[in-house]
Short mmCIF file of C-alpha atoms in Angstrom, two decimals:
data_model
loop_
_atom_site.label_atom_id
_atom_site.label_comp_id
_atom_site.label_asym_id
_atom_site.label_seq_id
_atom_site.Cartn_x
_atom_site.Cartn_y
_atom_site.Cartn_z
CA ALA A 1 -38.76 -65.15 103.62
CA SER A 2 -41.04 -65.22 100.61
CA ALA A 3 -39.59 -65.29 97.13
CA THR A 4 -42.11 -62.58 96.23
CA ALA A 5 -40.79 -59.88 98.53
CA PRO A 6 -42.91 -56.70 98.50
CA GLY A 7 -39.98 -54.27 98.24
CA ARG A 8 -37.84 -54.12 101.33
CA ASP A 9 -37.89 -51.18 103.68
CA ARG A 10 -34.26 -50.38 104.47
CA ASP A 11 -34.90 -49.25 108.03
CA ARG A 12 -36.84 -52.43 108.77
CA ASP A 13 -34.20 -54.54 107.08
CA ARG A 14 -31.49 -53.01 109.28
CA TYR A 15 -33.69 -53.35 112.36
CA CYS A 16 -34.30 -57.08 112.24
CA GLY A 17 -32.25 -58.58 109.38
CA SER A 18 -33.41 -61.29 107.01
CA ASN A 19 -33.60 -64.10 109.59
CA ALA A 20 -36.05 -62.20 111.81
CA MET A 21 -38.13 -60.75 108.96
CA VAL A 22 -41.33 -62.11 107.50
CA GLU A 23 -42.47 -60.75 104.14
CA GLU A 24 -45.28 -62.33 102.20
CA ARG A 25 -47.53 -61.45 99.27
CA LEU A 26 -51.13 -62.69 99.43
CA PRO A 27 -53.14 -63.79 96.36
CA ASN A 28 -55.00 -60.46 95.97
CA GLY A 29 -51.71 -58.55 95.74
CA THR A 30 -51.53 -57.40 99.36
CA SER A 31 -48.09 -57.61 101.00
CA TRP A 32 -47.16 -57.73 104.67
CA GLN A 33 -43.67 -57.14 106.06
CA LEU A 34 -42.63 -57.35 109.72
CA CYS A 35 -39.91 -58.23 112.19
CA TRP A 36 -40.40 -60.86 114.87
CA HIS A 37 -38.64 -62.24 117.92
CA VAL A 38 -39.40 -64.24 121.06
CA ASP A 39 -39.49 -62.50 124.42
CA GLU A 40 -38.79 -64.72 127.42
CA LYS A 41 -41.96 -63.52 129.16
CA THR A 42 -44.48 -62.45 126.51
CA GLY A 43 -43.57 -65.00 123.83
CA LEU A 44 -44.06 -64.05 120.20
CA VAL A 45 -43.51 -60.35 119.48
CA LEU A 46 -44.27 -58.72 116.11
CA GLU A 47 -42.51 -55.41 115.40
CA LYS A 48 -42.31 -52.82 112.61
CA VAL A 49 -45.44 -54.24 110.96
CA ALA A 50 -46.17 -52.72 107.54
CA PHE A 51 -48.94 -53.22 104.99
CA LYS A 52 -49.03 -52.66 101.23
CA GLY A 53 -52.40 -52.91 99.51
CA PRO A 54 -52.71 -53.93 95.85
CA ARG A 55 -52.93 -50.27 94.78
CA ASP A 56 -50.42 -48.83 97.25
CA LYS A 57 -47.08 -47.68 95.88
CA LYS A 58 -45.11 -48.41 99.05
CA LEU A 59 -45.25 -50.20 102.38
CA LEU A 60 -47.33 -48.35 104.97
CA PRO A 61 -46.43 -48.70 108.67
CA VAL A 62 -49.26 -49.79 110.97
CA LEU A 63 -47.80 -51.22 114.22
CA ASP A 64 -44.57 -50.62 116.11
CA SER A 65 -45.20 -53.80 118.12
CA ILE A 66 -47.80 -56.23 119.38
CA THR A 67 -47.45 -58.99 121.98
CA MET A 68 -49.38 -60.65 124.78
CA ALA A 69 -49.21 -58.68 128.02
CA GLN A 70 -50.98 -60.99 130.49
CA LEU A 71 -52.99 -64.20 130.79
CA ASN A 72 -55.06 -64.25 133.97
CA VAL A 73 -56.54 -67.61 135.08
CA PRO A 74 -58.79 -67.45 138.19
CA TYR A 75 -60.50 -70.55 139.64
CA ASP A 76 -64.00 -70.62 141.14
CA SER A 77 -62.71 -72.41 144.25
CA GLY A 78 -60.31 -69.58 145.07
CA TYR A 79 -57.56 -72.14 145.55
CA ASN A 80 -55.55 -70.80 142.59
CA GLU A 81 -55.34 -67.72 140.39
CA TRP A 82 -52.50 -67.71 137.91
CA ASP A 83 -50.90 -64.92 135.88
CA ASP A 84 -49.25 -67.09 133.27
CA ILE A 85 -47.28 -64.39 131.45
CA THR A 86 -45.69 -62.48 134.34
CA SER A 87 -45.32 -65.51 136.64
CA TYR A 88 -44.08 -67.96 134.02
CA GLY A 89 -43.97 -66.72 130.43
CA PHE A 90 -44.69 -67.89 126.90
CA GLY A 91 -41.02 -67.77 125.84
CA GLY A 92 -37.90 -69.38 127.27
CA ASP A 93 -38.31 -73.02 128.23
CA PHE A 94 -42.09 -72.62 128.07
CA MET A 95 -42.09 -72.18 124.27
CA GLU A 96 -42.46 -75.54 122.56
CA PRO A 97 -40.61 -76.65 119.42
CA MET A 98 -42.86 -76.49 116.36
CA ALA A 99 -43.27 -79.93 114.76
CA LYS A 100 -43.87 -80.21 111.03
CA SER A 101 -47.30 -81.68 111.77
CA ASP A 102 -48.15 -78.52 113.80
CA CYS A 103 -47.59 -76.17 110.89
CA GLU A 104 -49.49 -75.71 107.61
CA GLY A 105 -46.69 -73.63 106.10
CA LYS A 106 -43.02 -72.93 106.81
CA THR A 107 -41.27 -73.02 110.18
CA ARG A 108 -38.74 -70.49 111.47
CA THR A 109 -36.17 -70.63 114.28
CA ALA A 110 -35.32 -68.18 117.07
CA TRP A 111 -33.61 -67.99 120.42
CA THR A 112 -36.35 -68.10 123.06
CA GLY A 113 -34.47 -66.36 125.85
CA VAL A 114 -32.81 -69.38 127.49
CA GLY A 115 -30.49 -72.15 126.34
CA ASP A 116 -27.51 -72.15 124.03
CA GLY A 117 -29.13 -72.05 120.62
CA PRO A 118 -32.25 -71.39 118.57
CA LYS A 119 -35.33 -73.60 118.43
CA THR A 120 -37.88 -74.09 115.66
CA VAL A 121 -40.79 -72.17 117.19
CA LEU A 122 -42.64 -70.12 114.54
CA CYS A 123 -45.11 -71.27 111.89
CA VAL A 124 -45.76 -68.93 108.94
CA SER A 125 -48.57 -69.82 106.56
CA LYS A 126 -51.10 -68.38 104.13
CA GLN A 127 -54.67 -69.49 104.78
CA ASP A 128 -58.05 -69.08 103.13
CA ALA A 129 -60.22 -66.64 105.05
CA GLY A 130 -63.56 -67.26 103.35
CA LEU A 131 -65.72 -64.79 101.43
CA ALA A 132 -64.09 -61.34 101.43
CA TYR A 133 -66.83 -59.47 99.59
CA ARG A 134 -69.89 -60.06 97.42
CA LEU A 135 -72.20 -57.93 95.30
CA GLN A 136 -75.19 -59.37 93.50
CA GLY A 137 -74.85 -58.42 89.84
CA ASP A 138 -77.25 -58.71 86.94
CA SER A 139 -76.91 -62.48 86.86
CA PRO A 140 -77.91 -64.40 90.03
CA LYS A 141 -75.50 -67.16 89.01
CA LYS A 142 -72.52 -64.81 88.71
CA PRO A 143 -72.26 -62.41 91.66
CA VAL A 144 -69.24 -60.14 91.98
CA ASN A 145 -67.27 -61.78 94.77
CA LYS A 146 -63.83 -62.78 95.92
CA MET A 147 -62.30 -65.02 98.57
CA GLY A 148 -59.96 -63.55 101.17
CA HIS A 149 -56.63 -64.78 102.52
CA ASP A 150 -54.65 -64.27 105.74
CA LEU A 151 -50.97 -64.37 106.60
CA VAL A 152 -50.87 -66.42 109.83
CA LEU A 153 -48.04 -66.53 112.39
CA LYS A 154 -48.27 -68.83 115.39
CA THR A 155 -46.27 -70.31 118.26
CA ILE A 156 -46.99 -72.92 120.96
CA SER A 157 -46.23 -72.46 124.66
CA LYS A 158 -46.70 -75.01 127.46
CA VAL A 159 -47.47 -73.68 130.94
CA GLY A 160 -48.47 -76.28 133.51
CA TRP A 161 -50.98 -78.67 132.01
CA TYR A 162 -52.02 -76.29 129.25
CA GLU A 163 -50.56 -75.91 125.79
CA TYR A 164 -51.36 -72.46 124.45
CA LEU A 165 -51.48 -71.55 120.77
CA THR A 166 -50.68 -67.88 120.09
CA GLU A 167 -51.84 -66.75 116.66
CA TYR A 168 -51.71 -63.51 114.69
CA ARG A 169 -53.74 -63.20 111.48
CA LEU A 170 -52.84 -60.42 109.03
CA ALA A 171 -55.64 -60.15 106.48
CA ASP A 172 -55.42 -59.03 102.85
CA ASP A 173 -57.73 -56.08 103.65
CA GLY A 174 -55.41 -54.74 106.38
CA GLN A 175 -57.16 -56.22 109.41
CA ILE A 176 -55.05 -57.64 112.25
CA SER A 177 -56.56 -60.29 114.52
CA VAL A 178 -55.20 -62.06 117.60
CA LYS A 179 -56.20 -65.49 118.87
CA LEU A 180 -55.29 -67.66 121.83
CA GLY A 181 -56.09 -71.38 121.82
CA ALA A 182 -55.85 -73.64 124.86
CA THR A 183 -55.40 -77.39 124.72
CA GLY A 184 -53.56 -80.10 126.69
CA ASP A 185 -54.58 -82.11 129.78
CA LEU A 186 -56.76 -81.52 132.82
CA ALA A 187 -54.62 -80.95 135.90
CA PRO A 188 -54.95 -84.11 138.08
CA ARG A 189 -55.21 -82.11 141.33
CA ASP A 190 -57.75 -79.47 140.25
CA TYR A 191 -60.93 -81.28 141.29
CA THR A 192 -63.62 -79.90 143.59
CA THR A 193 -67.31 -80.00 144.56
CA PRO A 194 -70.30 -79.80 142.20
CA ASP A 195 -70.81 -76.15 143.24
CA GLU A 196 -67.38 -75.16 141.94
CA GLY A 197 -66.76 -77.73 139.22
CA TRP A 198 -67.92 -79.45 136.07
CA PRO A 199 -68.61 -83.20 135.81
CA ILE A 200 -65.82 -85.12 134.06
CA GLY A 201 -66.06 -88.72 132.93
CA PRO A 202 -68.92 -91.17 133.55
CA GLY A 203 -71.49 -90.30 136.20
CA GLN A 204 -71.52 -87.43 138.66
CA THR A 205 -68.52 -88.21 140.82
CA ASP A 206 -65.53 -86.20 139.55
CA TYR A 207 -65.73 -82.43 139.09
CA ALA A 208 -62.91 -80.46 137.47
CA VAL A 209 -62.78 -76.99 139.03
CA ASN A 210 -64.32 -74.20 136.94
CA HIS A 211 -61.88 -71.56 135.73
CA TYR A 212 -61.43 -69.21 132.82
CA HIS A 213 -58.67 -67.48 130.86
CA SER A 214 -58.55 -63.72 130.23
CA ALA A 215 -55.89 -62.78 127.67
CA PHE A 216 -54.63 -59.21 127.23
CA TRP A 217 -52.50 -57.91 124.37
CA LYS A 218 -50.29 -54.84 124.33
CA VAL A 219 -50.54 -52.99 121.00
CA ASP A 220 -48.21 -50.13 120.12
CA PHE A 221 -49.57 -48.46 117.00
CA GLY A 222 -47.15 -46.91 114.54
CA ILE A 223 -49.35 -45.53 111.77
CA GLY A 224 -47.56 -42.24 111.15
CA ALA A 225 -45.32 -39.55 112.60
CA THR A 226 -48.20 -38.28 114.76
CA GLN A 227 -51.09 -40.23 116.25
CA LYS A 228 -54.14 -39.53 118.37
CA VAL A 229 -56.92 -41.58 119.95
CA GLU A 230 -60.62 -40.91 119.49
CA GLN A 231 -63.50 -42.46 121.42
CA TYR A 232 -66.92 -42.77 119.80
CA ASP A 233 -70.15 -43.27 121.74
CA THR A 234 -73.54 -43.78 120.09
CA SER A 235 -76.70 -43.24 122.16
CA PRO A 236 -80.41 -42.64 121.51
CA THR A 237 -81.54 -39.01 121.41
CA GLY A 238 -85.00 -39.78 122.79
CA GLU A 239 -86.58 -38.85 119.46
CA ARG A 240 -87.98 -41.19 116.85
CA GLY A 241 -87.71 -41.22 113.11
CA ARG A 242 -90.07 -42.79 110.59
CA ARG A 243 -89.59 -46.32 111.88
CA ALA A 244 -87.10 -46.33 114.74
CA ALA A 245 -85.22 -44.35 117.37
CA ILE A 246 -82.86 -41.58 116.27
CA TYR A 247 -79.27 -42.02 117.44
CA LYS A 248 -76.38 -39.60 117.76
CA THR A 249 -72.68 -40.52 117.66
CA ALA A 250 -70.32 -38.29 119.64
CA LYS A 251 -66.53 -38.17 119.35
CA THR A 252 -64.26 -37.54 122.34
CA ASP A 253 -60.52 -36.98 121.93
CA VAL A 254 -58.47 -39.05 124.38
CA THR A 255 -55.57 -36.73 125.18
CA GLU A 256 -53.93 -38.48 128.15
CA GLU A 257 -53.48 -41.95 129.58
CA ALA A 258 -56.71 -43.29 131.09
CA ASN A 259 -58.59 -46.40 132.12
CA LEU A 260 -61.15 -46.81 129.35
CA ASN A 261 -63.78 -49.52 129.51
CA THR A 262 -65.95 -50.99 126.80
CA ALA A 263 -69.60 -49.97 126.83
CA LEU A 264 -72.64 -50.45 124.67
CA ARG A 265 -72.05 -48.85 121.23
CA ARG A 266 -68.56 -47.61 122.13
CA TRP A 267 -65.41 -47.97 120.06
CA TRP A 268 -62.01 -46.35 119.67
CA ARG A 269 -59.98 -45.15 116.72
CA VAL A 270 -56.21 -44.66 116.58
CA VAL A 271 -55.64 -42.17 113.77
CA SER A 272 -52.61 -40.48 112.22
CA PRO A 273 -53.26 -36.95 110.89
CA SER A 274 -49.80 -36.99 109.29
CA SER A 275 -50.45 -40.07 107.11
CA VAL A 276 -53.28 -39.92 104.58
CA ASN A 277 -54.61 -42.45 102.08
CA SER A 278 -55.15 -41.91 98.36
CA ASP A 279 -58.50 -40.24 99.10
CA GLY A 280 -56.83 -37.70 101.36
CA HIS A 281 -58.26 -39.18 104.55
CA PRO A 282 -56.02 -39.90 107.59
CA ARG A 283 -55.17 -43.57 108.04
CA SER A 284 -56.42 -45.26 111.19
CA TYR A 285 -57.28 -48.46 113.02
#
């Protein structure tokens, strides 16, 4: 845990205890606090995630939990199609120990779901995130700008010939990003014809079979006591303005469970009417 704790939340402290809590303050004054554990199937799980901006008086809940739900790996040849999470898992024996050379910050230990004791599996670090904002002022040599920073949590899991890097980035502006990296070796048996593969090594003789990875995360928002989901779709009206087409954005309340697909100019908002910011607007992601 950081020496600059952002003011513990008692419920969160009781929920996960000090060993399973991460609390860090970023250079701009933003604080993040969360619980974490390793699930034998889904790997790294973040729970009770809370954010405190530089001007906020207390920690604000944002997520009840987030974890990977599935990693689907189909092959062009049709010989294999793997579901790495449900068939194998990112925890248990599949979660790799975190070496010091793997981690830019501090390492943490946890029980991974199998074995007799904990393993060093989590890396917690603060990383530069590049330019956060910029406004050109009166002097071209002195714009109003500031660099951003992220709190980064990551684990490594080895399934088959792949080593997967699971990463969560909690930004100092409240954004939460997920990443999955894949490294390791090419499977020695997964070779095929030029129609289904990619040339490997000198010449045009060996073709590693084409395949891809589709990763899915399960996100359980916990912004406030009540929450709702809104879908926004923007489409042209058929009319034109002075220089371009006129668009209209329509909101649809999602009131029950549904299969919702991405579409051109479509996005969703999870909003809590019971939790408002300092401007009196409901907080949302």
